[in-house]
CSV table of C-alpha atoms in Angstrom, one decimal:
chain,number,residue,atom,x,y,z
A,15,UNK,CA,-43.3,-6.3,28.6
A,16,UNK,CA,-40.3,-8.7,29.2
A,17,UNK,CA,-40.5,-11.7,27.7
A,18,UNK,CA,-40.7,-15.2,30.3
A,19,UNK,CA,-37.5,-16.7,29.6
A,20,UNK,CA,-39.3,-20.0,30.9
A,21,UNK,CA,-42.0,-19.9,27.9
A,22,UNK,CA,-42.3,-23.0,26.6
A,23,UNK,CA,-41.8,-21.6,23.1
A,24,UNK,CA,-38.6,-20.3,23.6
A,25,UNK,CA,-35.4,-22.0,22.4
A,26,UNK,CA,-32.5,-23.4,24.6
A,27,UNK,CA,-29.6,-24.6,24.1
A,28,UNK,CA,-28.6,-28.0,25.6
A,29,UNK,CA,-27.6,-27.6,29.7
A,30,UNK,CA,-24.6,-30.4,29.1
A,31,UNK,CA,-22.0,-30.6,26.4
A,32,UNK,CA,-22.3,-32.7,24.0
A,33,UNK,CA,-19.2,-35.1,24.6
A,34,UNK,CA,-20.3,-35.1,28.2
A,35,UNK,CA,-23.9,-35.9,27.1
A,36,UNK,CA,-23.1,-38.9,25.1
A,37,UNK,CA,-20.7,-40.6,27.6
A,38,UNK,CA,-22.1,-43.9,28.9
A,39,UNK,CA,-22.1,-44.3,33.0
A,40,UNK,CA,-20.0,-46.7,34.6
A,41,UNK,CA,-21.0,-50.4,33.6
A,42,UNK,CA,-19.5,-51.3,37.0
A,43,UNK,CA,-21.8,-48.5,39.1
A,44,UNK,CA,-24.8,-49.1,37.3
A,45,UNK,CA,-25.2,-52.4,38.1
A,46,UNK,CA,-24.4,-51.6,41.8
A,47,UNK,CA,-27.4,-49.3,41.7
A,48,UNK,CA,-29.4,-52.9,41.4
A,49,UNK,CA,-27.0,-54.9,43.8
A,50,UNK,CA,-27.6,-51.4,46.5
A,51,UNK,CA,-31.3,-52.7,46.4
A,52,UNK,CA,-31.4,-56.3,47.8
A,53,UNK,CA,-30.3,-57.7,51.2
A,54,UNK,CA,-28.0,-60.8,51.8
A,55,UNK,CA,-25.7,-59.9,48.7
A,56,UNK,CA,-22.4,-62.0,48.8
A,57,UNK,CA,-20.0,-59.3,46.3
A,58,UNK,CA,-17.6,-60.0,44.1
A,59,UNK,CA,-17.9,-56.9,42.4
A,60,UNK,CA,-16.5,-54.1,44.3
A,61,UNK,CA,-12.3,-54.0,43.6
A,62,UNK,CA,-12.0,-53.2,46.8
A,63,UNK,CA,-8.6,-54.5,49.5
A,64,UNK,CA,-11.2,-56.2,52.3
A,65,UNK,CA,-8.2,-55.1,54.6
A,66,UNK,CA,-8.6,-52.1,56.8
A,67,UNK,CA,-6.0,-49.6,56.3
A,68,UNK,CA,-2.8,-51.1,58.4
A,69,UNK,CA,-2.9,-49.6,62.2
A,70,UNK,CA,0.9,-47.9,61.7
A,71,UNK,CA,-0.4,-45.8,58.3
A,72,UNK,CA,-4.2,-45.0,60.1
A,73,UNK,CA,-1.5,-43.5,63.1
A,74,UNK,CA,0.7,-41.4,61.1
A,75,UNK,CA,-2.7,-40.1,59.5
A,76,UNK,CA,-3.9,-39.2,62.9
A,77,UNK,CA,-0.9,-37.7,64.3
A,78,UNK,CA,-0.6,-35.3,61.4
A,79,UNK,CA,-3.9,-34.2,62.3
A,80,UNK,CA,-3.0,-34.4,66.2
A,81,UNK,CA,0.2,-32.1,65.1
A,82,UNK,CA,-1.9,-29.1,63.3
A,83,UNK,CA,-0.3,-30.4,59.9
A,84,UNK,CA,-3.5,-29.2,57.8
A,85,UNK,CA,-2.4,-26.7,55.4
A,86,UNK,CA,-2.0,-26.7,51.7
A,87,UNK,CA,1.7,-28.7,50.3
A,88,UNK,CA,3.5,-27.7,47.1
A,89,UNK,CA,1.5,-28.5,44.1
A,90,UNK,CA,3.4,-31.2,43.5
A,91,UNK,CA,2.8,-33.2,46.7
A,92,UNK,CA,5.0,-32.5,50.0
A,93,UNK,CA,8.7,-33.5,49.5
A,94,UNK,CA,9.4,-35.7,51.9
A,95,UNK,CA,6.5,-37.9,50.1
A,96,UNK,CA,8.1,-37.6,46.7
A,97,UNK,CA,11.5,-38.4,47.7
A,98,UNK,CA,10.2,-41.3,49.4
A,99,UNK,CA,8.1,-42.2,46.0
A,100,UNK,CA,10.9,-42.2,43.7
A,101,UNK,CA,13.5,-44.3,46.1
A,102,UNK,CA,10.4,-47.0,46.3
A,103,UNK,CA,10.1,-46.4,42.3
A,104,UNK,CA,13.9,-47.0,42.0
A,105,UNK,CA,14.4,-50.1,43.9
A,106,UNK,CA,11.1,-52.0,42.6
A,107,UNK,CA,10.9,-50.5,39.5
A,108,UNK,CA,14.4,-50.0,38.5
A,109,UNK,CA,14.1,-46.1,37.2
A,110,UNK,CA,15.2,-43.6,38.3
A,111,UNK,CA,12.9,-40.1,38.8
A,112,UNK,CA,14.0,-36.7,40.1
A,113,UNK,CA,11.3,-36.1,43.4
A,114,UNK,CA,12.2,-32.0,42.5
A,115,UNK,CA,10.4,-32.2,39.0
A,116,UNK,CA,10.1,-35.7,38.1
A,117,UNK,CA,7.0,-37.0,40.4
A,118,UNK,CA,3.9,-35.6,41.2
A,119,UNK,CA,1.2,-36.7,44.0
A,120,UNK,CA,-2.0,-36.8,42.8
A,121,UNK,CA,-5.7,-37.6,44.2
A,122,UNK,CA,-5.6,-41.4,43.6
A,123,UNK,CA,-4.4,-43.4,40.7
A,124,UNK,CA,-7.5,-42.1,38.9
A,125,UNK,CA,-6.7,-38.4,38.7
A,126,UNK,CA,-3.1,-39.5,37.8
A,127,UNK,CA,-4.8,-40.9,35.0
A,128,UNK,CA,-6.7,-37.8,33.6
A,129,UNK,CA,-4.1,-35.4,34.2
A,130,UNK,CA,-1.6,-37.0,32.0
A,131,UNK,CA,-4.2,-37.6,28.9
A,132,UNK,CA,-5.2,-34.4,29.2
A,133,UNK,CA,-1.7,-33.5,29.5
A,134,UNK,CA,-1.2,-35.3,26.1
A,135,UNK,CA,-3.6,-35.3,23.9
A,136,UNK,CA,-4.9,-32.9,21.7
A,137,UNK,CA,-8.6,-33.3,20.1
A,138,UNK,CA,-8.3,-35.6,17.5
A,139,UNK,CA,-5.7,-37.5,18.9
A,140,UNK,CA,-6.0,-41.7,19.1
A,141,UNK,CA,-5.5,-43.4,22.3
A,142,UNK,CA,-4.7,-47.0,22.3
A,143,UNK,CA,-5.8,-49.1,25.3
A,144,UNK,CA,-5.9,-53.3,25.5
A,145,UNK,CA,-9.2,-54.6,26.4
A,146,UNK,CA,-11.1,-55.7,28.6
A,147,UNK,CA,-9.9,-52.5,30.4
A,148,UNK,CA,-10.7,-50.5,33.7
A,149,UNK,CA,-14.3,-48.4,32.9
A,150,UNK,CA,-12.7,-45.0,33.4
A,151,UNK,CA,-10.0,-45.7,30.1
A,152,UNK,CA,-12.6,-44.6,27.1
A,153,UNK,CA,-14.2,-42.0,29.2
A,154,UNK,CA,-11.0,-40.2,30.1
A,155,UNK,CA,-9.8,-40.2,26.3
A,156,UNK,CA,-13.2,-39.0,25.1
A,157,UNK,CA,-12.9,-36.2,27.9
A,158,UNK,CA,-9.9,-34.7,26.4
A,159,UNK,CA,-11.3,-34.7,22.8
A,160,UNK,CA,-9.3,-37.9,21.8
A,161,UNK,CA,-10.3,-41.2,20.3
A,162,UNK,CA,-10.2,-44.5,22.1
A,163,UNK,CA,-8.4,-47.1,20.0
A,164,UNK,CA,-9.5,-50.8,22.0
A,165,UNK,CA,-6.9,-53.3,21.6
A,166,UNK,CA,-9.2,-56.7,22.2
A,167,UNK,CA,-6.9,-59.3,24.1
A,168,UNK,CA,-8.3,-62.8,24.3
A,169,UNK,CA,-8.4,-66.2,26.7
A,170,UNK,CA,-6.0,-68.3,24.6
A,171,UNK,CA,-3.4,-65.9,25.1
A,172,UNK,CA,-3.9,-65.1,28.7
A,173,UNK,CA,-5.2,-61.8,27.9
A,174,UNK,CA,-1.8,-60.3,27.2
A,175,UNK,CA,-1.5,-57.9,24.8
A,176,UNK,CA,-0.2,-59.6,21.2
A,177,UNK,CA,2.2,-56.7,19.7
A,178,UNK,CA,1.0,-57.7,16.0
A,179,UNK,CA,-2.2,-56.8,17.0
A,180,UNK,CA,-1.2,-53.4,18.2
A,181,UNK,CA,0.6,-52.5,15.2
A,182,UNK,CA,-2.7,-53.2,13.5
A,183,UNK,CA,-3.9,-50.7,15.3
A,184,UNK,CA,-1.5,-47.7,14.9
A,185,UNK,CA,-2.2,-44.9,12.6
A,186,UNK,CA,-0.6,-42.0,11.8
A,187,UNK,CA,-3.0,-40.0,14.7
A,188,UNK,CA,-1.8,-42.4,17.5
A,189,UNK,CA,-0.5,-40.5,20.1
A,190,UNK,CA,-0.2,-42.4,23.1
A,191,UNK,CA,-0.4,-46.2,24.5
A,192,UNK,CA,-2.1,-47.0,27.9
A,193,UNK,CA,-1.3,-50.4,29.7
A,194,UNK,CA,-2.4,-51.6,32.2
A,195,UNK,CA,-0.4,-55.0,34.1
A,196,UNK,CA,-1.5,-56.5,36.2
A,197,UNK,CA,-4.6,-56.1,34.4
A,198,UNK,CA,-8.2,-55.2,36.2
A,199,UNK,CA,-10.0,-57.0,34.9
A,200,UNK,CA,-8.5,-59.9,33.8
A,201,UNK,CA,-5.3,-60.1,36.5
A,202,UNK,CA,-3.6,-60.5,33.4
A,203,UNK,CA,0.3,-59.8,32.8
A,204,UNK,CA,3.0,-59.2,30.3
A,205,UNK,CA,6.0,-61.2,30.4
A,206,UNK,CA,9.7,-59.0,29.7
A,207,UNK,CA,10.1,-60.2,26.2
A,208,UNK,CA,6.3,-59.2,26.2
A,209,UNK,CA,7.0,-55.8,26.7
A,210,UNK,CA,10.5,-55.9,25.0
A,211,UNK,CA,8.2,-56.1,21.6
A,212,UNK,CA,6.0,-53.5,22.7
A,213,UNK,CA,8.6,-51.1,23.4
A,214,UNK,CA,9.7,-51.4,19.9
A,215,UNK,CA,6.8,-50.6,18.8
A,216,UNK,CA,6.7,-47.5,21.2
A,217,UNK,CA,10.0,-46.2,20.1
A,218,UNK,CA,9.6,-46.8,16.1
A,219,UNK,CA,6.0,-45.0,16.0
A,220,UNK,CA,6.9,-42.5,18.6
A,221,UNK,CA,4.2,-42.8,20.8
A,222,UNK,CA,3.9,-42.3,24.2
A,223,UNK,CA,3.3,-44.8,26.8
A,224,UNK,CA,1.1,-44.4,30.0
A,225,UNK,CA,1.8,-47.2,31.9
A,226,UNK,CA,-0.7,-48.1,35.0
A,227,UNK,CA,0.8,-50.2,37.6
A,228,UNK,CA,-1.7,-50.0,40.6
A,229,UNK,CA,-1.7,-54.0,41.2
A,230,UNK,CA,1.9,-54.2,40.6
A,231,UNK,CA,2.9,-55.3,44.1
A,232,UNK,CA,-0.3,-58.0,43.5
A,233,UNK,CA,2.1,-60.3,41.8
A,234,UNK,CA,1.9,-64.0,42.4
A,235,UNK,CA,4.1,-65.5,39.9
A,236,UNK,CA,7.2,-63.9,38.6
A,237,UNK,CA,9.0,-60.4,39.3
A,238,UNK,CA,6.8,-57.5,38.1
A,239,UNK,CA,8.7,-55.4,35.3
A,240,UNK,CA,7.6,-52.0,34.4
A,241,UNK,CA,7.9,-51.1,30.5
A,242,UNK,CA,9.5,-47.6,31.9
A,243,UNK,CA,12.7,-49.4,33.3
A,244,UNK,CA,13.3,-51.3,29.5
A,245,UNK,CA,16.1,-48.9,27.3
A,246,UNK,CA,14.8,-46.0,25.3
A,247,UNK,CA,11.8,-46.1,27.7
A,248,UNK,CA,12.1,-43.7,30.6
A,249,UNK,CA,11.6,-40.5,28.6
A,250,UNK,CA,8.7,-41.7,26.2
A,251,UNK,CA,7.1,-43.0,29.7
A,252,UNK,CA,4.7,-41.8,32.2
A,253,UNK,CA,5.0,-44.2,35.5
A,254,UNK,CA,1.4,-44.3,37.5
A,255,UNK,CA,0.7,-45.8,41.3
A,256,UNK,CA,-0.5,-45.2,44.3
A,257,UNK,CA,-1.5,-46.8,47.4
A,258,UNK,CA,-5.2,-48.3,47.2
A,259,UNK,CA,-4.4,-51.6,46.5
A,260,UNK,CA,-1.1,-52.8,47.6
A,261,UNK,CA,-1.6,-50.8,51.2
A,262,UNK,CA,-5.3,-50.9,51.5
A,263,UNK,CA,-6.2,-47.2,51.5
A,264,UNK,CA,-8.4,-46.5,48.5
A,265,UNK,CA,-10.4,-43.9,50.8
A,266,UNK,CA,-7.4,-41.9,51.1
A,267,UNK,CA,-7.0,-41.3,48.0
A,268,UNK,CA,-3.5,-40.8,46.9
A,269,UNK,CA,-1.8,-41.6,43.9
A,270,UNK,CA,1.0,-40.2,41.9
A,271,UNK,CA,3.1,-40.5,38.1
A,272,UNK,CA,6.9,-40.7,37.3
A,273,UNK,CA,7.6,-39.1,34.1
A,274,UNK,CA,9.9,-36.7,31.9
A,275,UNK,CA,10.0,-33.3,34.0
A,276,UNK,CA,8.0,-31.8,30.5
A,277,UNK,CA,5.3,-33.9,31.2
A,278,UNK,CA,5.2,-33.8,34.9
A,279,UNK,CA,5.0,-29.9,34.1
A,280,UNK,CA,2.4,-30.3,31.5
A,281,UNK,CA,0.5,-32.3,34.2
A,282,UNK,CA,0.7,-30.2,37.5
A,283,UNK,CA,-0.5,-27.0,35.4
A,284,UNK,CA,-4.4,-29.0,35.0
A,285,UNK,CA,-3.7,-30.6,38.8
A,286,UNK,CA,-2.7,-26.9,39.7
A,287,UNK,CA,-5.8,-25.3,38.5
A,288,UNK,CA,-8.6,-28.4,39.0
A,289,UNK,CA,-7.4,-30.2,42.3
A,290,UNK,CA,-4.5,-27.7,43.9
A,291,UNK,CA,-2.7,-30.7,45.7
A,292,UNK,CA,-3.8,-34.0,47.1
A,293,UNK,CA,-4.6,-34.0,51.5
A,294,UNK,CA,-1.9,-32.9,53.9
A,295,UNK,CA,-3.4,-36.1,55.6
A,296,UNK,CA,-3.4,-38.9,53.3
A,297,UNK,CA,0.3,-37.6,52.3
A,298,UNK,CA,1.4,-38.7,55.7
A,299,UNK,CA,-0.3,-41.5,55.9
A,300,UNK,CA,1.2,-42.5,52.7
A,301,UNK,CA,5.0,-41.6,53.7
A,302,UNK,CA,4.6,-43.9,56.4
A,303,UNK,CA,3.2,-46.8,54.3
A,304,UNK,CA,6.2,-46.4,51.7
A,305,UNK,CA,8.6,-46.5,55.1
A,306,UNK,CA,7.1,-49.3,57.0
A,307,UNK,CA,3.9,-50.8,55.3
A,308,UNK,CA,5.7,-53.7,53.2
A,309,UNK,CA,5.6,-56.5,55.7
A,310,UNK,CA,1.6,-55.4,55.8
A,311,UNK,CA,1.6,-55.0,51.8
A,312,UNK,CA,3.6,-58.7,51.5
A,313,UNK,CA,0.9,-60.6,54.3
A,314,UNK,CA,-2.2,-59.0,52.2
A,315,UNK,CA,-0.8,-60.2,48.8
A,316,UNK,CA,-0.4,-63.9,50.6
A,317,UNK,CA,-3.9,-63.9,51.8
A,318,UNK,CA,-4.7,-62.6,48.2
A,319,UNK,CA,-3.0,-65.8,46.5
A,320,UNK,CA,-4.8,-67.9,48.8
A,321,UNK,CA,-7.9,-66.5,47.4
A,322,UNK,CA,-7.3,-66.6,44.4
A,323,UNK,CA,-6.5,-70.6,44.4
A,324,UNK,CA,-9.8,-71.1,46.1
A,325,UNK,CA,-11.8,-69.3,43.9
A,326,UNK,CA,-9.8,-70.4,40.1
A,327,UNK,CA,-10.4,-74.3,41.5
A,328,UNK,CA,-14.2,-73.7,42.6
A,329,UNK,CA,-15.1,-72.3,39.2
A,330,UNK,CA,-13.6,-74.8,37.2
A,331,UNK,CA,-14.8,-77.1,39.2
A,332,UNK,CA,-18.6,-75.7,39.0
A,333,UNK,CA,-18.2,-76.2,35.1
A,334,UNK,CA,-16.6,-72.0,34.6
A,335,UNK,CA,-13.8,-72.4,32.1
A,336,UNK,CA,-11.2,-69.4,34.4
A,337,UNK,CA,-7.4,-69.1,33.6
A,338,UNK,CA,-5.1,-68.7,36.8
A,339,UNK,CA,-4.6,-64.6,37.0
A,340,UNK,CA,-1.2,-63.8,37.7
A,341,UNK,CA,-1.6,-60.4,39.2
A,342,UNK,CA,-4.5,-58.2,40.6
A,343,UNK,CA,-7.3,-59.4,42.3
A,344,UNK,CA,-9.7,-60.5,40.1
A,345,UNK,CA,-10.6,-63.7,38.4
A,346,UNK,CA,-12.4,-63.3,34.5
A,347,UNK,CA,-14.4,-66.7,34.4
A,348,UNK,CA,-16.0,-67.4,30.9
A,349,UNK,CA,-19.7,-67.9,31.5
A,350,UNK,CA,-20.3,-68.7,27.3
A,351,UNK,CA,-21.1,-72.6,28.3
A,352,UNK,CA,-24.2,-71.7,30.2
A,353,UNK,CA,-25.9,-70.1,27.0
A,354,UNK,CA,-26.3,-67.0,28.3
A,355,UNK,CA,-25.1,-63.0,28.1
A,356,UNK,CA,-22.9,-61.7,30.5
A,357,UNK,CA,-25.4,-59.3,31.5
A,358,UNK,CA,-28.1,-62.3,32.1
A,359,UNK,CA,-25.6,-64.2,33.8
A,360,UNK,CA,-25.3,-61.6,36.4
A,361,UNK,CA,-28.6,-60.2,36.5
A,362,UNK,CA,-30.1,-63.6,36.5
A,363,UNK,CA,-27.6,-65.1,39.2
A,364,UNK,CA,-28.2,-61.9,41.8
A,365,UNK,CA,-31.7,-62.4,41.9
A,366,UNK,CA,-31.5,-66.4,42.0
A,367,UNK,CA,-29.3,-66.5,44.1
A,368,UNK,CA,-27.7,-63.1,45.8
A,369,UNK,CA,-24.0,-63.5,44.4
A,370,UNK,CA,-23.0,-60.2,42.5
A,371,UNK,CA,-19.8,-60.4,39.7
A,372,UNK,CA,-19.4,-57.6,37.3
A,373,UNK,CA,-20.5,-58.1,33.8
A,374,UNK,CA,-17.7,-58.6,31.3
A,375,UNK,CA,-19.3,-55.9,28.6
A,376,UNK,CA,-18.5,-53.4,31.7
A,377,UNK,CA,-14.7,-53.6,30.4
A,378,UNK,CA,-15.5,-53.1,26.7
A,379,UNK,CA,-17.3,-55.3,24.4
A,380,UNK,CA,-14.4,-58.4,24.2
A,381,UNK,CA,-15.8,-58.8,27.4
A,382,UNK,CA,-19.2,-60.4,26.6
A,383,UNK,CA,-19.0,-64.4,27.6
A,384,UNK,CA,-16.8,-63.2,30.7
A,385,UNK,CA,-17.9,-62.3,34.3
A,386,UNK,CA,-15.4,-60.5,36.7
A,387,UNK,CA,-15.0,-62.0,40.1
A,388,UNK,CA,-13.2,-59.6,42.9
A,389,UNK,CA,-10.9,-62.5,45.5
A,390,UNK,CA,-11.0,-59.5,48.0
A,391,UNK,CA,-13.3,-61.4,49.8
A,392,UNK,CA,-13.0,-63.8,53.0
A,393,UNK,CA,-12.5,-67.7,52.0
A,394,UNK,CA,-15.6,-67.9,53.7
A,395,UNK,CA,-17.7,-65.6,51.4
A,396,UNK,CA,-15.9,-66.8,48.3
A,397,UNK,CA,-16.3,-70.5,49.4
A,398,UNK,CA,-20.4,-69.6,49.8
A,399,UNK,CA,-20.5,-67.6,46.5
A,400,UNK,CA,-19.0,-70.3,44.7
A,401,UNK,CA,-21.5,-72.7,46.2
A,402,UNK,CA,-24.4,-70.6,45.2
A,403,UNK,CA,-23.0,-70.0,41.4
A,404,UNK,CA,-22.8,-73.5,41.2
A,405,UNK,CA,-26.2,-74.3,42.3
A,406,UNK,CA,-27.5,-71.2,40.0
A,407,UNK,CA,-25.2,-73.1,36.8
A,408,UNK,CA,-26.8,-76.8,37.7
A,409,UNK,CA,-30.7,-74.9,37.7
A,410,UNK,CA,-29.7,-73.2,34.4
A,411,UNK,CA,-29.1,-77.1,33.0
A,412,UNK,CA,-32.7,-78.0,34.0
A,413,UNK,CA,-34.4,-75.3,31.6
């Protein structure tokens, strides 16, 4: 008689693999699974553009659609797109890319990202990120069979990233550097001579550098410079953007990476095989927002810096020690003073009093004593959130 393959005495071997197993859930999401649950929620969590996708990009979408434009494009994105992509990249970034084997259109900043570690990194390999970071940086290491290497940036320094301290960290398995400035989720950034040092460092221990620039255009004091444009830089570089933030179309979902035409290569052979090419749609939409969405792009970064003012002066003012971010969206106000976690500071605050901000341990663990606070929001909300996190600090002085 055949033997039940569903007796309880027989042995299995785990369903999941094991480095998938052991890989912690977004901080960010499971706290929204709590937020998801209550009504009257004013969120600062979510960094999401409040902006609806400007009217000419939504148009271009739809006549693409109107115009039977719905089959597959190249691999490598269509090439009116890339073209398009590397004269933007050239005249705000200052480098110079090939669109023929030199650029490649991915789904979103996000897959960008994976391709290229995966493209990079063999198992064994060491990663170096600053921290606080964006939640996906340590999973998408760990994913290819690297090691995450956290470099911890602080407060005092405006959460830059101190090139000493990275050269602490190199060893002879580094591989690779991913940076992130503007910084989610501090809104921190690096000044020229900043990245001058770190370039060295770069260049004299070989590694290469993934550089993440999605909130570049989200710069309120200063000119933006990408580490790709400084000398010895280009080929050591992969260049990453897209569209969700500076032209409000995160559901769209297209993104893209400059680099060396090896490691462009290297990357569309996993897009190739796991994603095929990004929508025939959102590449439209995305052509017409490189060719006519910057007045749109410049009014949203105003209203941004607006916001931004308004919610920096309410949380010092409510007692929140929070340095002036110079990029991104997102404010990092400490919340050590009120003698609690950054956990129980959000947990206690949404039930209190319905405001939810991201807990700072969600972007590594030099978060803890840090909140993050999304400014794409309307004054109104912000003004009202502030209000209420006030009220919640003043109760927490009456215990």
């Amino acid at each position: 008689m055949m033997k039940n393959m569903n007796d309880s005495k027989s042995v299995r071997r785990p369903l999941v693999a094991d480095h998938i197993k052991d890989l912690p859930k977004s901080g960010i999401r499971a706290f929204f699974d709590l937020v998801n649950t209550m009504d009257d929620v004013i969120s600062l969590g979510v960094g999401e553009p409040d902006f609806t996708t400007p009217w000419t990009i939504r148009e271009s979408g739809i006549f693409s659609l109107e115009k039977g434009h719905t089959s597959y494009t190249s691999n490598l994105g269509t090439i009116a797109l890339r073209r398009e992509i590397c004269d933007y990249v050239a005249s705000d970034y200052h480098v110079q890319y090939s669109p023929e084997n030199e650029c490649i259109v991915t789904v979103g900043v996000s897959e960008a990202l994976d391709i290229a570690i995966r493209a990079l990194v063999n198992p064994g390999d060491e990663v170096i990120y600053t921290e606080p970071c964006f939640v996906s940086y340590p999973a998408e290491v760990r994913m290819a069979h690297g090691v995450p290497v956290p470099v911890e940036t602080y407060a005092k320094d405006g959460f830059a990233l101190d090139p000493e301290v990275l050269r602490s960290k190199i060893t002879p398995r580094s591989r690779v550097l991913l940076l992130n400035f503007p910084c989610n989720p501090t809104g921190a950034v690096m000044s020229q001579e900043g990245l001058e040092k770190i370039a060295e460092i770069a260049i004299e221990n070989d590694l290469v550098v993934i550089t993440d620039e999605i909130y570049s255009e989200l710069t309120y004091e200063g000119t933006h410079v990408s580490i790709a444009s400084l000398p010895g830089m280009r080929d050591r570089t992969i260049f990453l953007h897209g569209f969700s933030k500076a032209f409000a179309m995160t559901g769209w979902r297209v993104g893209y990476a400059c680099g060396p035409h090896e490691i462009i290569d290297a990357m569309m052979k996993v897009h190739q095989y796991a994603i095929m090419c990004a929508s025939t749609t959102a590449q439209e939409a995305a052509l017409e927002a490189l060719r006519n969405g910057r007045r749109a792009m410049n009014e949203m970064r105003e209203s941004y810096r607006e916001r931004r003012n308004l919610m920096v002066a309410g949380f010092n003012r409510i007692g929140l020690d929070c340095l002036m971010p110079k990029g991104a969206f997102y404010t990092f106000p400490s919340i050590a003073s009120t003698g609690l976690s950054s956990t129980e500071f959000a947990e206690e605050l949404l039930r209190a009093e319905r405001v939810a901000v991201v807990p700072g341990p969600a972007f590594g663990a030099c978060g803890e004593g840090f909140v993050r606070c999304c400014y794409a929001s309307s004054a109104e909300d912000i003004i009202e959130a502030i209000e209420r996190i006030g009220r919640f600090v003043e109760s927490l002085k009456r215990r």
